[in-house]
XYZ file of C-alpha atoms in Angstrom:
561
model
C 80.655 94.793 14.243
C 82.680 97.487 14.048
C 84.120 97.542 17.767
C 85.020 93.832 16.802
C 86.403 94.338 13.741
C 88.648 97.334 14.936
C 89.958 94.414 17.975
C 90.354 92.183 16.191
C 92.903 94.264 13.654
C 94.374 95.288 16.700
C 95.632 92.337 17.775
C 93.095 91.720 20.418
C 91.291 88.476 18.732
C 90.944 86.750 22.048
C 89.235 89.131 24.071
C 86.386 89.069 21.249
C 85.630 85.683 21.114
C 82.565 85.354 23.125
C 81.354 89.027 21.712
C 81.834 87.605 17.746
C 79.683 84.459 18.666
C 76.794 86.745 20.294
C 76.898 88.857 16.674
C 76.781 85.815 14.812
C 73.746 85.058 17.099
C 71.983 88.116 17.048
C 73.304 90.180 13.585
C 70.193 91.137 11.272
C 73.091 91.463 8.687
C 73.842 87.422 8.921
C 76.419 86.783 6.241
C 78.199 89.661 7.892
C 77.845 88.548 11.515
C 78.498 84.137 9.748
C 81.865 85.711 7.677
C 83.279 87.591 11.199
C 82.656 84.791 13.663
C 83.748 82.244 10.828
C 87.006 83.720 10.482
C 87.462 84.044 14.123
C 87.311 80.592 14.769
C 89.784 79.822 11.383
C 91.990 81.976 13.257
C 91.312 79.922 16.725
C 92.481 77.182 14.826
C 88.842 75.442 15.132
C 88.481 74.917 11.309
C 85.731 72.165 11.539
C 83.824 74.979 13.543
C 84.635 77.957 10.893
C 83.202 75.207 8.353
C 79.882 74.550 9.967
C 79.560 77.940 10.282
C 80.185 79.276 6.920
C 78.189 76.157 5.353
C 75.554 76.516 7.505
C 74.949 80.228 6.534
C 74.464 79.127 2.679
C 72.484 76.118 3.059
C 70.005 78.541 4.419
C 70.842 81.693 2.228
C 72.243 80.744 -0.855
C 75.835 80.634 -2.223
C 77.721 84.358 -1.267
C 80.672 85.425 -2.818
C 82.474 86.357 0.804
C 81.185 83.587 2.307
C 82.873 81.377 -0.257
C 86.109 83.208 0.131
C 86.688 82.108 3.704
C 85.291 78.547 3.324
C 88.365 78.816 0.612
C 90.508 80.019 3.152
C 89.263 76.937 5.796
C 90.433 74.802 2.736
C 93.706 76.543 2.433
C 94.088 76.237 5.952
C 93.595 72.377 5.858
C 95.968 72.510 3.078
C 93.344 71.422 0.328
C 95.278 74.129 -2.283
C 93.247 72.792 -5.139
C 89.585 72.973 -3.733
C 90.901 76.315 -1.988
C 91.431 78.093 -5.956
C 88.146 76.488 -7.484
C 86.097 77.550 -4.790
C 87.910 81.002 -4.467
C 87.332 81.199 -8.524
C 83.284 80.289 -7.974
C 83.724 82.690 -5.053
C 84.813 85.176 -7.881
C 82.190 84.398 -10.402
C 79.635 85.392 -7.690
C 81.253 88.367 -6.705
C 83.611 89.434 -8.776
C 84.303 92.608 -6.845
C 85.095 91.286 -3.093
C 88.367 92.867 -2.469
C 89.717 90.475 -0.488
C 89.320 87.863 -2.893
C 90.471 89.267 -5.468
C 93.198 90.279 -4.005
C 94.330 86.839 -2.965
C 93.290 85.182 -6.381
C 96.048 87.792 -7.740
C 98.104 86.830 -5.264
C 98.490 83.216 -5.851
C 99.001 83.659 -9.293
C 101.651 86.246 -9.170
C 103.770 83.952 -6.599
C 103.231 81.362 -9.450
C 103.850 83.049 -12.389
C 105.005 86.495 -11.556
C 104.132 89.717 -13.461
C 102.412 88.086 -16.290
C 100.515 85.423 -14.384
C 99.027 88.394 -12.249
C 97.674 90.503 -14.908
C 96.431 87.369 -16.389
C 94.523 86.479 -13.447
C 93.494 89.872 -13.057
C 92.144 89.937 -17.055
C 90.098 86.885 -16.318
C 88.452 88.526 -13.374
C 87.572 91.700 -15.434
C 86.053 89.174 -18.132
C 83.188 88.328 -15.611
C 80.324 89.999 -15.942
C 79.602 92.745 -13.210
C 83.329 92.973 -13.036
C 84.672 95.938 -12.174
C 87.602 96.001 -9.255
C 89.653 93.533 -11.274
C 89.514 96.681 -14.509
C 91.130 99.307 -11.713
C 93.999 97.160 -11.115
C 94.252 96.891 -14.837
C 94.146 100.427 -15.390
C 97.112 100.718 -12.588
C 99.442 99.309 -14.570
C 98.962 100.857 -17.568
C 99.251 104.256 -16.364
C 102.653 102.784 -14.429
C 103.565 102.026 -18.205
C 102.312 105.393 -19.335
C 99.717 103.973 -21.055
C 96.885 106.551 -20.508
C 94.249 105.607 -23.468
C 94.178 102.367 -22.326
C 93.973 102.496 -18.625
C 91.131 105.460 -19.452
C 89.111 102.446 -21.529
C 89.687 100.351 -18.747
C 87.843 102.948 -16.485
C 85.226 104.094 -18.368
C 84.887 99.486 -18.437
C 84.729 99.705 -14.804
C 82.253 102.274 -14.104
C 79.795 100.771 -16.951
C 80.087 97.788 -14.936
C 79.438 98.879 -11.572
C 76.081 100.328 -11.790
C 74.316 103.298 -9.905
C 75.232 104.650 -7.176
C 79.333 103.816 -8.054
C 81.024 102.410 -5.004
C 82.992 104.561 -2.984
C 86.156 102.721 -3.724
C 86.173 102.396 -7.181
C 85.652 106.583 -7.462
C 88.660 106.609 -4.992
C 90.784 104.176 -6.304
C 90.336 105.695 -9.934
C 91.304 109.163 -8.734
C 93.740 108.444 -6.492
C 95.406 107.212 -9.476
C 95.192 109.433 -11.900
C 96.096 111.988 -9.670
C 99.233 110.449 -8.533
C 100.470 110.047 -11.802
C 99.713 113.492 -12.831
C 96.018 113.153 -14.722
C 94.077 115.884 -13.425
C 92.039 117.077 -16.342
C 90.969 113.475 -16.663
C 89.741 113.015 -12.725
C 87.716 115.816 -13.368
C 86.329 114.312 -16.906
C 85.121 110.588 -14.696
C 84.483 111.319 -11.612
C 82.747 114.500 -10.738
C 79.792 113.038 -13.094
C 79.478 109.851 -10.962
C 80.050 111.447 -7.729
C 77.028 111.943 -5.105
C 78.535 114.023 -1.535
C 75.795 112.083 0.847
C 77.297 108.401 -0.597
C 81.218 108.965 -0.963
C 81.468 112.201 1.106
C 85.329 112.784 2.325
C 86.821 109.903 0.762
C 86.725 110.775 -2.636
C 85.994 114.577 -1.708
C 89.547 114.535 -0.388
C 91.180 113.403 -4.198
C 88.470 116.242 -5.981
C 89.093 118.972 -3.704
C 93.193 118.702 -4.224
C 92.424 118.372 -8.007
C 90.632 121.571 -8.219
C 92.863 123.263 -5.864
C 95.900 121.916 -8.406
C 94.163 123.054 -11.326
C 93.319 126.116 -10.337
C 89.362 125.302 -9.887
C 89.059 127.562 -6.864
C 85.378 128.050 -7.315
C 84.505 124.649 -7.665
C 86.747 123.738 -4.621
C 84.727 126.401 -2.481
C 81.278 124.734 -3.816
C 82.145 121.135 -3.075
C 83.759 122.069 0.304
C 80.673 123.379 1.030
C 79.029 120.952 0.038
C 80.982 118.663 2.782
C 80.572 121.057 5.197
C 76.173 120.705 4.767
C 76.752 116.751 5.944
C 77.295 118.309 9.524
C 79.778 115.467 10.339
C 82.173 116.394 13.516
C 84.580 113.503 12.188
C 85.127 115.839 9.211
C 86.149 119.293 10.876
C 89.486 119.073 10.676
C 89.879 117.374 7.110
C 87.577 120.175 5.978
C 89.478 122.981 7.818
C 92.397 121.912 6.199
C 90.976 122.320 2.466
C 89.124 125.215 3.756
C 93.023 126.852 4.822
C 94.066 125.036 1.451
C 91.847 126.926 -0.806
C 92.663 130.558 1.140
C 96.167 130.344 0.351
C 95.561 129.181 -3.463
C 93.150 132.473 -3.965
C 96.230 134.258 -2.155
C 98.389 133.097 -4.689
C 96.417 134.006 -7.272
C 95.971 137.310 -6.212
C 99.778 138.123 -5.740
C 100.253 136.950 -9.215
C 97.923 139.419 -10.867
C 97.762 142.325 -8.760
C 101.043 144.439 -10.692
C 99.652 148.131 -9.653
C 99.867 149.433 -5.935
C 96.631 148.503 -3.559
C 94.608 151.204 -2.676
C 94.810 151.645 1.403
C 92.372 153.196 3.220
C 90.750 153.001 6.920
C 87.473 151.803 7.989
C 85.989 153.881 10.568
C 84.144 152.041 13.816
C 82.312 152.984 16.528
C 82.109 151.447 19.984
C 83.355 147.700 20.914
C 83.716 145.562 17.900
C 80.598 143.624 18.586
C 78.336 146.377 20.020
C 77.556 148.454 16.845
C 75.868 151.792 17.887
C 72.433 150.503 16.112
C 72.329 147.546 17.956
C 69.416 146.380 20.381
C 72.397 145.594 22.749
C 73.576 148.702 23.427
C 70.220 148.955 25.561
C 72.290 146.702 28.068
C 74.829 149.152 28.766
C 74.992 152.498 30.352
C 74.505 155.157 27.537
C 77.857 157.751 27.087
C 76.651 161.552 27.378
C 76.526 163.162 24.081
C 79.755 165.266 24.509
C 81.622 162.650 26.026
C 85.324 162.363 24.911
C 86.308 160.155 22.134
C 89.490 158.045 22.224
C 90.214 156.358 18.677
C 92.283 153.463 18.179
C 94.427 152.865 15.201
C 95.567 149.100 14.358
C 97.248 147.602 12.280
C 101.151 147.709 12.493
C 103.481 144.815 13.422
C 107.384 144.687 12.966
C 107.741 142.293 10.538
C 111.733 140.787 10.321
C 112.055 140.759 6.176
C 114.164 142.738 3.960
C 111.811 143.085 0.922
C 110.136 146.054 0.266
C 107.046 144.517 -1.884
C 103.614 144.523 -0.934
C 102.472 140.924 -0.762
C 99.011 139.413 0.191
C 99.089 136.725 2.646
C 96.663 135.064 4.976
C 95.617 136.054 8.210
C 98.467 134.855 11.042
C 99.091 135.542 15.075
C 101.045 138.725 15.136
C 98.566 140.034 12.184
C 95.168 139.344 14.191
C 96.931 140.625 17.711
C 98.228 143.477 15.801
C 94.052 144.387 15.746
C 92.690 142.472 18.682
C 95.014 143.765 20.957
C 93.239 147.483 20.089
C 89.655 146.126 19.711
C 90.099 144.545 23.673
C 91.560 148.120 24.598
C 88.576 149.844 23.012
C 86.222 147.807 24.697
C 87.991 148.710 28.205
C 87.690 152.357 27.675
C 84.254 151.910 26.393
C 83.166 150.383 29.766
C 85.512 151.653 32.229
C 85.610 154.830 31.863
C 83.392 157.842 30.518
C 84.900 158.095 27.195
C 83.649 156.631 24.180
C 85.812 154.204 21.553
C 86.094 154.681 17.910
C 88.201 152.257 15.623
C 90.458 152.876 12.622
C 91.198 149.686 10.633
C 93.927 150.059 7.698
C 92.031 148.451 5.016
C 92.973 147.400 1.227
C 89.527 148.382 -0.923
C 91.326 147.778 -4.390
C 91.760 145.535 -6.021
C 90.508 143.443 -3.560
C 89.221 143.605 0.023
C 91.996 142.596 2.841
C 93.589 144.168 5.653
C 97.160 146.513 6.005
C 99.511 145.562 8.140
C 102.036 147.668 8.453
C 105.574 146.759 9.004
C 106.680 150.008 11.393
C 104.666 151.931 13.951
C 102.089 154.948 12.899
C 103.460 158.445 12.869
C 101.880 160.654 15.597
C 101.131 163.155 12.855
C 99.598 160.807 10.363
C 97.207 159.290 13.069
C 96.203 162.662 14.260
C 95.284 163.412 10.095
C 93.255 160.244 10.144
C 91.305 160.743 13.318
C 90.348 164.301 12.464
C 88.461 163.041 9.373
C 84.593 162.639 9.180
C 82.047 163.908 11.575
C 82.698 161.929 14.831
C 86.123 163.686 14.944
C 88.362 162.130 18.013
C 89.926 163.807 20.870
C 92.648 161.114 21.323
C 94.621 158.576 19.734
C 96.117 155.200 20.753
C 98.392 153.278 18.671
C 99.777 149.822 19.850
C 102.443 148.384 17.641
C 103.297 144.899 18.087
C 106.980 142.975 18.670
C 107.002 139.391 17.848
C 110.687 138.729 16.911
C 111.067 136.413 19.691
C 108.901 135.559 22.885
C 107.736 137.234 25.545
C 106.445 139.242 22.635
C 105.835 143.013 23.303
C 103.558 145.722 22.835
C 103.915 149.195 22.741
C 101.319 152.333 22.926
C 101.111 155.753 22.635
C 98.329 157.939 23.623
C 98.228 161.445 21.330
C 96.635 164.167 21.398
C 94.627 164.880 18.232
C 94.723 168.524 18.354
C 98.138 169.014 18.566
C 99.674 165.244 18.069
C 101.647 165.656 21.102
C 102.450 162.433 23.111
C 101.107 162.141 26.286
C 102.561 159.048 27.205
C 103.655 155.697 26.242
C 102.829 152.105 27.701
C 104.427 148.907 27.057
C 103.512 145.085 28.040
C 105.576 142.039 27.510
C 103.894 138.619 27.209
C 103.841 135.210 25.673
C 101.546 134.048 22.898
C 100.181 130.915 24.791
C 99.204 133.144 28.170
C 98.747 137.263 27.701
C 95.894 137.536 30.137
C 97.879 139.121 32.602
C 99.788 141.393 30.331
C 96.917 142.774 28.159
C 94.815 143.188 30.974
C 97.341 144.551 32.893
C 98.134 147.651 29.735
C 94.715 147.738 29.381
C 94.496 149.415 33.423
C 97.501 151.301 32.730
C 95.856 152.718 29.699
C 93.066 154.209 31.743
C 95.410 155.424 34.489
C 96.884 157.728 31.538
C 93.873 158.529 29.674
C 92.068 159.368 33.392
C 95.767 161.320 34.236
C 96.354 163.241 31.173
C 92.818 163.539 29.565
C 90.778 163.914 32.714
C 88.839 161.112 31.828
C 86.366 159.703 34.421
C 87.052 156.395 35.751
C 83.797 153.713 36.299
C 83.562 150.308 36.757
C 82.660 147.925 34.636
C 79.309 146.693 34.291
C 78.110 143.148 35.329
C 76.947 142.074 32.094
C 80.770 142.827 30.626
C 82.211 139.634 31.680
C 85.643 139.103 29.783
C 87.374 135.342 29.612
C 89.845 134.832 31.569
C 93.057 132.671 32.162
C 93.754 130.302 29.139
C 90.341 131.531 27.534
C 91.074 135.181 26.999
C 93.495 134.292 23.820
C 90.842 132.870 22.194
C 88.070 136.380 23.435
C 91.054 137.940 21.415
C 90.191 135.568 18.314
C 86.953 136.202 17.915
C 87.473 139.659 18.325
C 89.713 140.101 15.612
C 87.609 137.297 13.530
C 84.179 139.709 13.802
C 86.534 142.540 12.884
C 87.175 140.128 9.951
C 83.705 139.357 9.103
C 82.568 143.153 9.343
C 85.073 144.449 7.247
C 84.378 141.685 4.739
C 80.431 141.904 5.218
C 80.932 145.827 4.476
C 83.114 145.110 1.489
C 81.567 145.146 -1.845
C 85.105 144.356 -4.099
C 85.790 140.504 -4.084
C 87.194 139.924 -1.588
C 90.106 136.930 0.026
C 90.653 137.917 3.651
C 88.650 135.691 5.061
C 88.303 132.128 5.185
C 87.433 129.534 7.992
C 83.954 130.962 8.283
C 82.678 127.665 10.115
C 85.893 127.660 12.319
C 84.738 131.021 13.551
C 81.132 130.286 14.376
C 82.027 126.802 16.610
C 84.535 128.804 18.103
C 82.463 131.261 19.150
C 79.759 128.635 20.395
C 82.410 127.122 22.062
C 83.210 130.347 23.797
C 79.800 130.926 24.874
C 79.647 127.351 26.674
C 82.705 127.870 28.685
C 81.428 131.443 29.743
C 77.472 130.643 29.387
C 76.777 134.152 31.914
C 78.580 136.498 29.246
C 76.189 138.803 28.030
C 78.905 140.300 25.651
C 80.479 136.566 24.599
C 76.994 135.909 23.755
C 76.421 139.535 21.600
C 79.814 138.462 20.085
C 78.797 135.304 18.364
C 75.231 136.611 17.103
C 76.525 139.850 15.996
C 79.095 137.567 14.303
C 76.177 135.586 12.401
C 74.334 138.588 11.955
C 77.581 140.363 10.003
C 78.401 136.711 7.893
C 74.562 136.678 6.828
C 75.729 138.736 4.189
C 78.681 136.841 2.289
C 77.431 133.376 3.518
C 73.980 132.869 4.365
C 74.198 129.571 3.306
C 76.513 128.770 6.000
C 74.607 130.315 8.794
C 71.936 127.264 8.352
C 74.194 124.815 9.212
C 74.433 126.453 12.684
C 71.060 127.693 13.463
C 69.711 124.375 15.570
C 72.919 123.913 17.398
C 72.980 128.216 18.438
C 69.169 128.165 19.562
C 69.397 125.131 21.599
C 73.125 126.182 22.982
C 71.028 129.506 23.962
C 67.550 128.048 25.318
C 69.738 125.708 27.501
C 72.281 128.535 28.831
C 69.962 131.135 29.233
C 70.835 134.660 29.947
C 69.110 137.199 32.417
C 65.807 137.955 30.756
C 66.477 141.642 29.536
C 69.784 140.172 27.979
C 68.199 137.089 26.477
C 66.061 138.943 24.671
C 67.969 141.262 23.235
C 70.651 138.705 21.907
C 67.428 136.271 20.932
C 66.410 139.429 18.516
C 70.431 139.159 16.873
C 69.791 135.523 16.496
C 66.387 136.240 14.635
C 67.971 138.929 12.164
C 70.530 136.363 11.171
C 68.689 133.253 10.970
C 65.584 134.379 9.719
């Protein structure tokens, strides 16, 4: 029905003649399959056909309301204008509801007796009992003549009338409304009450979600959203990205508005690759580092950002912010497994008033870094600090490798790329980076284990992603201030399935996403069930070596379970 119905509103009524006479045939829904093929012959021009059709449908199943609109319409088509109106009107008294003839019933009386013959058609429709389409198109024009206390009876008519569950359209209709003529508070009084997420999902979602976003309602955007979200419906995704984005930069808004005093900055100290945390059962995959082996500690966080105010401002996460950290988490990795030093991270990180990252607008001091990276107990040998250039494309970054005992500079490294493709370029620095450190720190150079197999080509942007996105989700996991740095949680998890499909042999793509569920368990375990069928079948069906599948298997477990 619906393949038909789509052709035939395309245009393409003749290549769906013989299919609409099978459906009449064979649809269990028969008035639907009668009304389709009846109107498909009306439109053939075979009215005597379209007739016997639509006759022959109620001498066996009663008088329908539809059904009697396009026997009307055979009338009208014969040019019987008199029967065509009293049987539209019975039509009406059946079904007072059908859109499409009420909509013509209005119509015809507005091209008779304009503005007042149309509400007058429209009153006696709303008089029927059960009536409650013909009340919304009341209510329309009395909030186009400002006219609220009446249009609001004339609502409150509708959805007596209409029963339980209400129809989708009326809840839509009603908001849609309101909302464009500035009613918020009143949406929010009628329709929340009424409204049931498994019956008029994203339709009316869409009108709720942008009047709690407008009022402020950020809480009770986040619940509904998720609430969309649990319906699992792919058709969705992008809608409900677009609220989820929506909502980020409202609580951003918010925040900039009522944070007056200075944030509190510090750094969050990591150990190791991003997704390989030093307690994990997947370290067991990868050669072990000697105990005294030297540490290398990257510092993120700085970007040059064009702008001449000086203010601190929270904003949400963008491309040169997230390369500005994933281009030192992929670095870390590379040292980590190609060489015999060991990583460590530094991640400038706003704890008060609210959890976010720093970015910096200008490039660390050697001397500051060196201060930071002789803090704590796993004190670092070496720094590297990358500061990213995106005025204008190829984009460039640039890195310094320092000596922590003495900040001197022991060399600098530079890469140019473009947004769309830095494969090359990233991977390239990342080899030059080990020349130096192998050069100047007499680091030992290895190669890199099998099981570290990194995307390539058009994928590796997106490795870079969910780098930075676990970096996210740690950081956020780890925070225990409110926190509105991160957003897109369900974006993150299908991309990282995504990833793991396109690479299915990559031990550490595959460590990536569950260390990524294991880390979001804490903020949003209610999201993390949404996932879990899709993750363990995507892993049973791309299996990894045993040893590996395992290990990850035991990730999956201590997020799911």
């Amino acid at each position: 029905y619906g393949i038909i119905l789509g052709a035939l509103n395309d245009g393409f009524r003749s290549d769906v003649v013989r299919a609409t006479e099978h459906l009449y045939r064979t649809d269990p829904a028969a008035d639907r399959g009668a009304c389709l093929w009846g109107i498909v012959l009306m439109e053939e021009g075979r009215l005597d056909e379209a007739e016997e059709v639509l006759r022959g449908y109620m001498s066996k199943h009663g008088e329908d309301g539809v059904v009697l609109t396009n026997l009307a319409k055979v009338y009208s088509k014969r040019g019987k204008s008199q029967l065509a109106e009293e049987t539209l009107w019975h039509a009406l008294e059946l079904d007072p509801n059908q859109d499409n003839g009420m909509g013509w019933y209005e119509v015809i009386h507005r091209e008779r007796g304009g503005e007042i013959a149309s509400l007058d058609a429209l009153r006696r429709v709303a008089a029927l009992p059960s009536s409650w389409r013909a009340q919304l198109w009341l209510a329309r024009n009395e909030l186009k003549s400002r006219q609220l206390s009446q249009a609001l009876t004339l609502y409150r008519d509708a959805l007596v009338h209409a029963g339980n569950p209400k129809p989708w359209d009326l809840l839509m209709q009603m908001s849609g409304d309101l909302g464009n003529t500035g009613h918020l508070i009143e949406i929010l009084e009628l329709v929340p009450p009424c409204y049931e997420v498994g019956l008029h999902g994203l339709q009316v979602g869409n009108n709720l979600l942008k009047t709690y976003i407008d009022l402020g309602q950020l809480d009770a955007a986040q619940v509904l959203l998720d609430q969309l979200y649990s319906q699992n419906r792919p058709d969705w995704r992008e809608h409900l990205s677009f609220w989820d984005t929506e909502i980020a930069k409202a609580r951003v808004a918010v925040a900039n508005k009522l944070d007056t005093d200075p944030p509190k900055i510090g750094m969050m100290y990591g150990r190791g690759p991003v997704w390989l945390n030093p307690e994990s059962p997947a370290t067991e995959l990868f050669p072990a580092k000697v105990p005294d082996a030297v540490k290398v500690c990257f510092v993120m966080g700085t970007c040059e950002i064009p702008t001449n105010s000086r203010r601190m401002t929270q904003t949400l996460s963008d491309t040169p912010g997230r390369l500005s950290r994933a281009i030192p988490l992929f670095l870390a990795e590379q040292v980590e497994f190609a060489s015999s030093a060991t990583s460590q991270t530094l991640v400038p990180w706003i704890s008060e008033p609210r959890g976010a990252f720093a970015l910096c607008g200008g490039p660390w001091e050697d001397a500051e870094v060196c201060g930071y990276a002789r803090e704590g107990n796993d004190k670092s040998d070496y720094i590297v600090t990358s500061h990213l250039r995106p005025v204008s494309e190829p984009w460039s970054v640039e890195t310094r490798l320092i000596r922590a005992i003495d900040g001197k500079c022991l060399g600098q490294l530079s890469a140019a790329f473009t947004v769309k493709d830095p494969a090359d370029a990233i991977q390239g620095l990342a080899r030059d980076l080990l020349r130096l450190l192998a050069g100047e720190a007499q680091v030992g150079l290895t190669a890199l284990p099998p099981e570290y197999k990194v995307p390539g080509g058009a994928r590796f942007p997106y490795y870079l992603l969910r780098l930075e996105q676990l970096l996210a989700v740690r950081c956020n996991s780890s925070d225990t201030n409110e926190t509105v740095g991160l957003s897109g949680e369900r974006e993150i998890i299908d991309g990282n399935i995504q990833q793991c499909l396109e690479v299915p042999d990559s031990v550490n793509a595959r460590i990536l996403l569950a260390q990524t569920l294991v880390s979001m368990k804490t903020k949003r375990p209610q999201i993390l069930h949404e996932f879990k069928s899709k993750v363990l079948m995507m892993h049973q069906e791309f299996p990894l070596e045993s040893v590996a599948q395992g290990v990850v298997q035991r990730l999956m477990d201590k997020a799911f379970n």
